[in-house]
Amino acid sequence: MSFRSMSVVDSLDALTLEEHSAKASQRKSKSANRHSNTAGRERRPVKEFEEYKRISCELCGEEDSSKWIMVEPKVHSENEMMFSVSLPGTGDYECSKTGLRWETNTKTIISYRYGSWKKDVSMMNSDLQICGPLFDFHVKGQVTAIHLPHFLCLKGCTPKDELKIIHVKDGNYSLMNPSAINGSHVELKAPSFSLLSVVISKVSSRLFPVHTLAMIYRTRMVGELTLHVYFVPNECSIIKAVNEQESGAMKIEKPPQIKSLSYGKTYFLTSPANVNILPPAINFCYLRSDQRQQYCEVYSQDENASIELKLRPEKKSDPLWVTLLRPMELQVPPKVPLTANLAVEFINRHKKSIIERLGVIDPYLRHLLEEKVINEDEEEEIRINPKRTRRNETLVRMVMKKGPHAQEQLYRAMETHDPFLVKDLQ
């Protein structure tokens, strides 16, 4: 599978695709040179939003995706759920963050966001099963076709009569037949834009399992080993919801794809290791991104033992997913020697991710008060914000204005209260 790639900037008007690619390469080269002398171990890039994960399914077959030009959208909202792209002209484009695809024949500007099934769709028929994210679009230009991502495993079939595109406007919806269907997307030619997604009848959904990902996190309690293991549809807004639900934990990167699961069926998480798993089974179902996602908790008193995990269907012994977690992957990150300059570099480099991912703010405020970085009036100024990200943003900006010592103390508070977040950003 190969993709041509481009990123998107404000001034695409005067740029050809080739010119823009050359300038993007120059920017990357300059950025690499600028950070080549950074002290400490190699840093992974910040993951502000999970990239759309392309499923390789032996049942669905391999899709030829070479014609799609990969575009990097601008992210506009504080919770990173609103995007825009400026497409320079005729072409076939794919959003790297959401998996959305567009065919255009003129310069087109597209703004889009993840919609809310709870807020944006009133009284949806209970016989319908969601099988893709809900998107809200505003388009300036012309899109000749849109390709909406879905997470069903079609097993090489083309269920045109079962799979529908739901079009939502003013809270009401209508169902449309797709123009074409493949293993990852549903196409609609000459679309009219508002809220769009992919659905299927619940009766038909039993015929098609769901492309599913495993997500594993270790809680930050030191001295014992507790894991949260999730099995979720391959849907970016749900993946992001899980990441936010586990914002204070360490994500353990393992191959995420498992054999497809079916709605309404029961699956058991087992291990030959000496661990407790609660609950030992899950009933696989779709939970909206604004709902709390279900998980299995795995507990071990031995932090230094390897843990093998297997997921199997009820009444069957063959596993659908197997992974081995080694002690090195589960270690609590050690504290690293810190200087004020490194703290300033860390806070400045990761400001956006800290604002987005910092959890409960109380221990940070207590630490900063004790170190006389902030006073009680400033604490109140931070707490008065109703949203978590707004509180975090006020805190980070206040600390940055106070200089290197204040930033060092914020880093030390993060190192104490959220070491996994510090490790993930380093």
Coordinates of C-alpha atoms in Angstrom, one line a residue:
M1 CA 0.0 0.0 0.0
S2 CA 1.4 3.4 -0.9
F3 CA 0.2 6.9 -0.4
R4 CA 1.2 10.2 -1.9
S5 CA 1.3 12.8 0.8
M6 CA 0.8 16.5 1.3
S7 CA 0.1 18.8 4.2
V8 CA -2.3 21.8 4.2
V9 CA -1.5 25.4 4.7
D10 CA -3.4 28.7 4.5
S11 CA -1.9 29.9 1.2
L12 CA -2.6 26.9 -1.1
D13 CA -4.0 29.4 -3.7
A14 CA -0.6 30.0 -5.2
L15 CA 1.0 26.6 -4.7
T16 CA 1.0 23.6 -7.0
L17 CA 1.0 20.3 -5.3
E18 CA 4.7 19.7 -6.2
E19 CA 5.7 23.2 -4.9
H20 CA 3.9 22.6 -1.7
S21 CA 5.5 19.2 -1.2
A22 CA 9.0 20.7 -1.7
K23 CA 8.3 23.4 0.9
A24 CA 6.9 20.9 3.4
S25 CA 10.1 18.9 3.0
Q26 CA 12.2 22.0 3.6
R27 CA 10.3 22.8 6.8
K28 CA 10.7 19.3 8.1
S29 CA 14.5 19.5 7.3
K30 CA 14.8 22.8 9.2
S31 CA 12.8 21.4 12.1
A32 CA 15.0 18.3 12.3
N33 CA 18.2 20.5 12.3
R34 CA 16.8 22.8 14.9
H35 CA 16.2 19.9 17.3
S36 CA 19.2 17.7 16.4
N37 CA 21.2 18.9 19.4
T38 CA 18.5 18.4 22.0
A39 CA 19.8 16.7 25.1
G40 CA 18.5 13.4 26.5
R41 CA 17.1 10.4 24.9
E42 CA 15.3 10.4 21.6
R43 CA 11.7 11.7 21.8
R44 CA 8.7 10.3 20.1
P45 CA 6.5 12.7 18.2
V46 CA 3.5 14.0 20.2
K47 CA 0.3 12.3 19.4
E48 CA -2.3 15.0 19.6
F49 CA -4.9 12.9 17.8
E50 CA -4.7 9.2 16.9
E51 CA -4.0 8.7 13.2
Y52 CA -6.8 6.8 11.4
K53 CA -5.8 3.1 11.6
R54 CA -6.0 1.2 8.3
I55 CA -7.2 -2.4 8.9
S56 CA -5.6 -5.2 7.0
C57 CA -8.3 -7.9 7.0
E58 CA -7.8 -11.3 5.4
L59 CA -11.6 -11.6 5.1
C60 CA -12.1 -8.2 3.4
G61 CA -9.1 -8.4 1.1
E62 CA -6.5 -5.8 0.4
E63 CA -7.6 -2.4 -0.9
D64 CA -5.6 -0.5 -3.5
S65 CA -5.3 2.9 -1.9
S66 CA -2.5 4.3 -4.0
K67 CA -4.7 6.9 -5.7
W68 CA -5.5 8.7 -2.5
I69 CA -3.4 11.8 -1.7
M70 CA -3.0 11.9 2.1
V71 CA -3.7 15.3 3.6
E72 CA -2.9 16.6 7.1
P73 CA -5.9 18.7 8.4
K74 CA -5.7 21.7 10.6
V75 CA -7.1 21.1 14.0
H76 CA -9.3 23.9 15.3
S77 CA -11.1 22.9 18.6
E78 CA -9.7 22.6 22.1
N79 CA -10.8 18.9 22.2
E80 CA -9.3 18.3 18.7
M81 CA -12.6 17.2 17.2
M82 CA -12.9 19.9 14.5
F83 CA -10.8 20.0 11.4
S84 CA -10.4 21.8 8.0
V85 CA -8.6 21.1 4.8
S86 CA -7.9 23.3 1.7
L87 CA -7.8 21.1 -1.4
P88 CA -6.0 22.7 -4.3
G89 CA -8.0 21.3 -7.2
T90 CA -9.0 18.1 -9.0
G91 CA -7.9 15.0 -7.1
D92 CA -8.7 12.2 -4.7
Y93 CA -7.8 13.1 -1.1
E94 CA -7.9 11.4 2.3
C95 CA -7.7 13.0 5.8
S96 CA -4.9 11.4 7.8
K97 CA -6.8 11.9 11.1
T98 CA -10.3 10.7 10.3
G99 CA -10.0 8.5 7.2
L100 CA -12.5 10.7 5.3
R101 CA -12.0 10.8 1.6
W102 CA -13.2 13.3 -1.0
E103 CA -13.1 13.6 -4.8
T104 CA -13.0 17.1 -6.1
N105 CA -12.7 18.9 -9.5
T106 CA -12.0 22.4 -8.2
K107 CA -10.3 24.2 -5.3
T108 CA -12.4 23.3 -2.2
I109 CA -12.3 24.2 1.4
I110 CA -13.9 21.7 3.8
S111 CA -14.6 22.2 7.5
Y112 CA -15.8 19.2 9.4
R113 CA -16.2 17.9 13.0
Y114 CA -17.2 14.8 14.8
G115 CA -20.9 15.0 15.5
S116 CA -22.7 13.7 18.6
W117 CA -25.3 11.0 18.1
K118 CA -26.9 12.0 21.4
K119 CA -27.1 15.8 20.6
D120 CA -27.3 16.0 16.8
V121 CA -29.7 13.1 16.0
S122 CA -33.1 13.0 17.6
M123 CA -35.1 9.8 18.0
M124 CA -33.1 7.6 15.7
N125 CA -34.8 4.3 14.9
S126 CA -33.7 1.7 17.5
D127 CA -33.6 -0.9 14.7
L128 CA -30.5 0.9 13.2
Q129 CA -27.0 0.0 14.2
I130 CA -24.2 2.6 14.0
C131 CA -21.2 1.4 12.0
G132 CA -19.1 4.6 11.4
P133 CA -18.4 8.0 12.9
L134 CA -20.9 10.9 12.5
F135 CA -19.5 13.9 10.7
D136 CA -20.8 17.5 10.3
F137 CA -19.6 19.2 7.1
H138 CA -19.4 22.7 5.7
V139 CA -18.1 22.9 2.1
K140 CA -16.9 25.9 0.0
G141 CA -16.3 24.6 -3.5
Q142 CA -17.4 21.3 -5.0
V143 CA -17.1 17.7 -3.8
T144 CA -18.1 15.2 -6.5
A145 CA -18.0 12.3 -4.1
I146 CA -17.4 11.6 -0.4
H147 CA -16.2 8.3 1.0
L148 CA -17.3 7.8 4.7
P149 CA -15.3 5.3 6.8
H150 CA -17.0 2.4 8.4
F151 CA -15.7 -0.4 10.7
L152 CA -17.7 -3.4 9.5
C153 CA -15.9 -6.5 8.3
L154 CA -17.8 -7.2 5.1
K155 CA -15.9 -10.4 4.4
G156 CA -15.6 -9.6 0.7
C157 CA -19.3 -8.9 0.2
T158 CA -21.0 -5.7 -1.1
P159 CA -24.2 -5.4 1.0
K160 CA -25.8 -2.5 -0.9
D161 CA -29.2 -3.3 0.4
E162 CA -28.2 -3.5 4.0
L163 CA -25.7 -0.6 4.4
K164 CA -27.2 2.9 4.3
I165 CA -25.9 6.5 4.6
I166 CA -27.7 8.5 7.2
H167 CA -28.2 12.2 6.4
V168 CA -29.1 14.4 9.4
K169 CA -30.5 17.9 9.2
D170 CA -32.1 19.9 12.0
G171 CA -32.2 16.8 14.2
N172 CA -34.2 14.7 11.7
Y173 CA -32.7 12.1 9.4
S174 CA -33.2 10.3 6.1
L175 CA -31.5 7.2 4.8
M176 CA -29.8 7.0 1.4
N177 CA -28.4 4.2 -0.7
P178 CA -24.6 4.4 -1.2
S179 CA -23.1 4.7 -4.6
A180 CA -20.4 2.1 -3.9
I181 CA -19.1 0.1 -0.9
N182 CA -15.7 -1.4 -0.1
G183 CA -14.0 -2.9 2.9
S184 CA -13.3 0.4 4.6
H185 CA -15.5 3.1 3.1
V186 CA -19.0 3.9 1.7
E187 CA -19.2 6.2 -1.3
L188 CA -21.8 8.9 -1.9
K189 CA -21.7 10.7 -5.2
A190 CA -22.9 14.3 -5.6
P191 CA -23.4 14.6 -1.8
S192 CA -25.4 17.3 -0.1
F193 CA -23.7 18.2 3.2
S194 CA -24.8 18.4 6.8
L195 CA -24.3 15.5 9.1
L196 CA -23.5 12.1 7.5
S197 CA -22.6 8.7 8.7
V198 CA -23.0 5.0 7.9
V199 CA -25.6 2.7 9.5
I200 CA -27.0 -0.8 9.1
S201 CA -30.1 -2.5 10.4
K202 CA -29.5 -4.4 13.6
V203 CA -30.8 -7.6 12.0
S204 CA -28.3 -7.3 9.1
S205 CA -25.5 -6.2 11.5
R206 CA -25.4 -9.8 12.9
L207 CA -24.1 -10.9 9.5
F208 CA -21.0 -8.6 9.6
P209 CA -18.5 -8.5 12.5
V210 CA -16.7 -5.3 13.5
H211 CA -13.0 -4.4 12.8
T212 CA -11.8 -4.1 16.4
L213 CA -8.7 -2.7 18.2
A214 CA -7.2 -3.7 21.5
M215 CA -6.0 -0.8 23.8
I216 CA -4.0 -1.4 26.9
Y217 CA -3.1 1.0 29.8
R218 CA -1.3 0.7 33.0
T219 CA -2.6 2.8 35.9
R220 CA -0.1 5.0 37.7
M221 CA -0.2 3.3 41.1
V222 CA 3.4 2.3 42.1
G223 CA 4.0 -1.0 43.8
E224 CA 1.3 -3.0 42.1
L225 CA 0.3 -3.7 38.5
T226 CA -3.1 -2.8 37.3
L227 CA -4.0 -2.8 33.6
H228 CA -7.1 -1.6 31.8
V229 CA -7.8 -3.5 28.6
Y230 CA -10.3 -2.2 26.0
F231 CA -11.7 -3.7 22.9
V232 CA -13.3 -1.0 20.7
P233 CA -14.4 -0.5 17.0
N234 CA -11.8 1.0 14.7
E235 CA -13.3 4.5 15.0
C236 CA -11.2 7.5 15.8
S237 CA -13.6 9.4 18.1
I238 CA -14.0 6.3 20.2
I239 CA -10.2 5.7 20.3
K240 CA -9.8 9.3 21.4
A241 CA -12.5 8.9 24.1
V242 CA -10.6 6.0 25.5
N243 CA -7.3 8.0 25.5
E244 CA -9.1 10.8 27.4
Q245 CA -10.7 8.3 29.8
E246 CA -7.2 7.0 30.6
S247 CA -5.4 10.4 30.5
G248 CA -3.5 9.7 33.7
A249 CA -2.3 6.2 32.7
M250 CA 0.5 4.9 30.6
K251 CA -0.5 3.5 27.2
I252 CA 1.2 0.3 26.3
E253 CA 1.9 0.0 22.6
K254 CA 1.2 -3.4 21.3
P255 CA -0.2 -4.6 17.9
P256 CA -3.8 -3.4 18.3
Q257 CA -5.7 -5.3 15.6
I258 CA -7.6 -8.4 16.6
K259 CA -9.9 -10.7 14.6
S260 CA -13.2 -9.0 14.2
L261 CA -15.8 -9.2 17.0
S262 CA -19.6 -9.3 16.7
Y263 CA -22.1 -7.1 18.5
G264 CA -24.1 -8.8 21.2
K265 CA -21.6 -11.7 21.6
T266 CA -19.6 -12.5 24.7
Y267 CA -15.8 -12.7 24.8
F268 CA -13.5 -13.9 27.6
L269 CA -10.2 -12.3 28.5
T270 CA -7.9 -15.0 29.9
S271 CA -4.3 -15.4 31.0
P272 CA -2.1 -18.3 32.1
A273 CA -0.3 -15.9 34.4
N274 CA -1.2 -15.5 38.1
V275 CA -3.5 -12.5 37.6
N276 CA -7.0 -11.4 38.5
I277 CA -9.2 -10.3 35.6
L278 CA -12.4 -8.4 36.4
P279 CA -14.8 -8.7 34.7
P280 CA -13.5 -11.9 33.0
A281 CA -15.9 -11.4 30.1
I282 CA -17.4 -8.5 28.1
N283 CA -20.5 -8.3 26.0
F284 CA -19.3 -6.5 22.9
C285 CA -21.4 -3.5 22.0
Y286 CA -21.2 -0.1 20.5
L287 CA -20.8 2.8 23.0
R288 CA -20.9 6.3 21.8
S289 CA -17.7 8.5 22.2
D290 CA -19.5 10.5 24.9
Q291 CA -20.2 7.3 26.9
R292 CA -17.8 5.7 29.3
Q293 CA -16.1 2.8 27.5
Q294 CA -16.1 -0.6 29.1
Y295 CA -12.8 -2.4 29.9
C296 CA -11.4 -5.5 31.7
E297 CA -9.1 -4.8 34.7
V298 CA -6.1 -7.1 35.0
Y299 CA -4.3 -7.1 38.4
S300 CA -1.0 -8.7 39.4
Q301 CA 1.0 -8.5 42.7
D302 CA 4.2 -9.2 40.7
E303 CA 5.4 -6.2 38.8
N304 CA 8.3 -8.2 37.4
A305 CA 6.4 -11.1 35.7
S306 CA 5.5 -11.3 32.0
I307 CA 1.7 -11.4 31.4
E308 CA 0.2 -13.2 28.4
L309 CA -3.4 -12.1 27.5
K310 CA -5.8 -13.9 25.2
L311 CA -9.3 -13.0 24.0
R312 CA -11.5 -15.8 23.0
P313 CA -15.2 -16.2 22.1
E314 CA -17.6 -17.8 24.5
K315 CA -17.6 -21.6 24.2
K316 CA -14.5 -21.6 22.0
S317 CA -10.9 -22.2 22.9
D318 CA -9.2 -20.6 19.8
P319 CA -8.1 -17.1 20.7
L320 CA -9.0 -14.1 18.5
W321 CA -6.1 -12.0 20.0
V322 CA -3.0 -12.9 21.9
T323 CA -0.3 -10.5 23.3
L324 CA 2.6 -10.8 25.7
L325 CA 3.4 -8.0 28.0
R326 CA 7.0 -8.0 29.2
P327 CA 8.3 -6.5 32.5
M328 CA 10.3 -3.8 30.7
E329 CA 7.1 -2.6 28.9
L330 CA 5.2 -2.3 32.2
Q331 CA 7.9 -0.5 34.3
V332 CA 7.0 2.8 36.0
P333 CA 9.3 5.4 34.3
P334 CA 12.2 6.5 36.5
K335 CA 12.7 10.1 37.4
V336 CA 15.4 11.7 35.3
P337 CA 17.8 14.5 36.5
L338 CA 16.3 17.8 35.8
T339 CA 17.6 21.3 35.2
A340 CA 15.5 24.5 34.8
N341 CA 16.5 24.7 31.1
L342 CA 15.2 21.1 30.5
A343 CA 11.9 21.9 32.3
V344 CA 11.4 25.0 30.2
E345 CA 12.1 23.1 27.0
F346 CA 9.7 20.3 28.1
I347 CA 6.8 22.6 29.0
N348 CA 7.2 24.7 25.8
R349 CA 7.6 21.7 23.6
H350 CA 4.6 19.8 25.0
K351 CA 2.3 22.7 26.0
K352 CA -0.6 21.7 23.8
S353 CA -0.5 18.0 24.9
I354 CA -0.2 19.0 28.6
I355 CA -3.3 21.2 28.3
E356 CA -5.2 18.4 26.6
R357 CA -4.1 15.5 28.7
L358 CA -3.4 16.7 32.3
G359 CA -5.9 15.0 34.6
V360 CA -7.2 16.1 38.0
I361 CA -5.7 19.5 38.7
D362 CA -5.9 19.5 42.5
P363 CA -2.4 17.9 43.3
Y364 CA -0.7 20.3 40.9
L365 CA -2.3 23.4 42.5
R366 CA -1.3 22.1 46.0
H367 CA 2.3 21.6 44.8
L368 CA 2.5 25.0 43.2
L369 CA 1.0 26.7 46.3
E370 CA 3.4 24.9 48.6
E371 CA 6.3 26.1 46.4
K372 CA 4.9 29.6 46.3
V373 CA 4.7 29.5 42.5
I374 CA 1.1 30.7 42.7
N375 CA -1.0 32.4 45.4
E376 CA -4.6 31.7 46.5
D377 CA -6.1 34.3 44.1
E378 CA -4.3 32.7 41.2
E379 CA -5.5 29.3 42.3
E380 CA -9.1 30.6 42.3
E381 CA -8.5 32.1 38.8
I382 CA -7.5 28.6 37.6
R383 CA -10.4 26.8 39.3
I384 CA -13.1 29.1 38.2
N385 CA -12.9 27.7 34.6
P386 CA -15.7 25.2 34.1
K387 CA -13.9 23.0 31.6
R388 CA -10.8 20.8 32.4
T389 CA -8.9 21.9 29.4
R390 CA -9.6 25.6 30.2
R391 CA -8.3 25.1 33.7
N392 CA -5.2 23.4 32.4
E393 CA -4.6 26.1 29.8
T394 CA -4.9 28.9 32.5
L395 CA -2.4 26.9 34.7
V396 CA 0.1 26.4 31.9
R397 CA 0.0 30.0 30.7
M398 CA 0.3 31.3 34.2
V399 CA 3.3 29.1 35.0
M400 CA 5.1 30.0 31.7
K401 CA 4.8 33.7 32.4
K402 CA 6.5 33.2 35.8
G403 CA 9.7 31.9 34.3
P404 CA 12.1 28.9 34.5
H405 CA 11.7 28.1 38.3
A406 CA 7.9 28.0 38.0
Q407 CA 8.1 25.7 34.9
E408 CA 10.5 23.5 36.8
Q409 CA 8.0 23.1 39.6
L410 CA 5.2 22.2 37.2
Y411 CA 7.4 19.6 35.7
R412 CA 8.3 18.2 39.1
A413 CA 4.6 18.0 40.0
M414 CA 3.8 16.1 36.7
E415 CA 6.7 13.8 37.4
T416 CA 5.2 13.0 40.9
H417 CA 1.6 12.8 40.0
D418 CA 1.5 11.7 36.4
P419 CA 4.9 9.9 35.6
F420 CA 3.3 8.0 32.7
L421 CA 2.3 11.2 30.9
V422 CA 5.8 12.5 31.3
K423 CA 7.3 9.3 29.9
D424 CA 4.9 9.3 27.0
L425 CA 5.8 12.9 26.1
Q426 CA 9.6 12.4 26.5

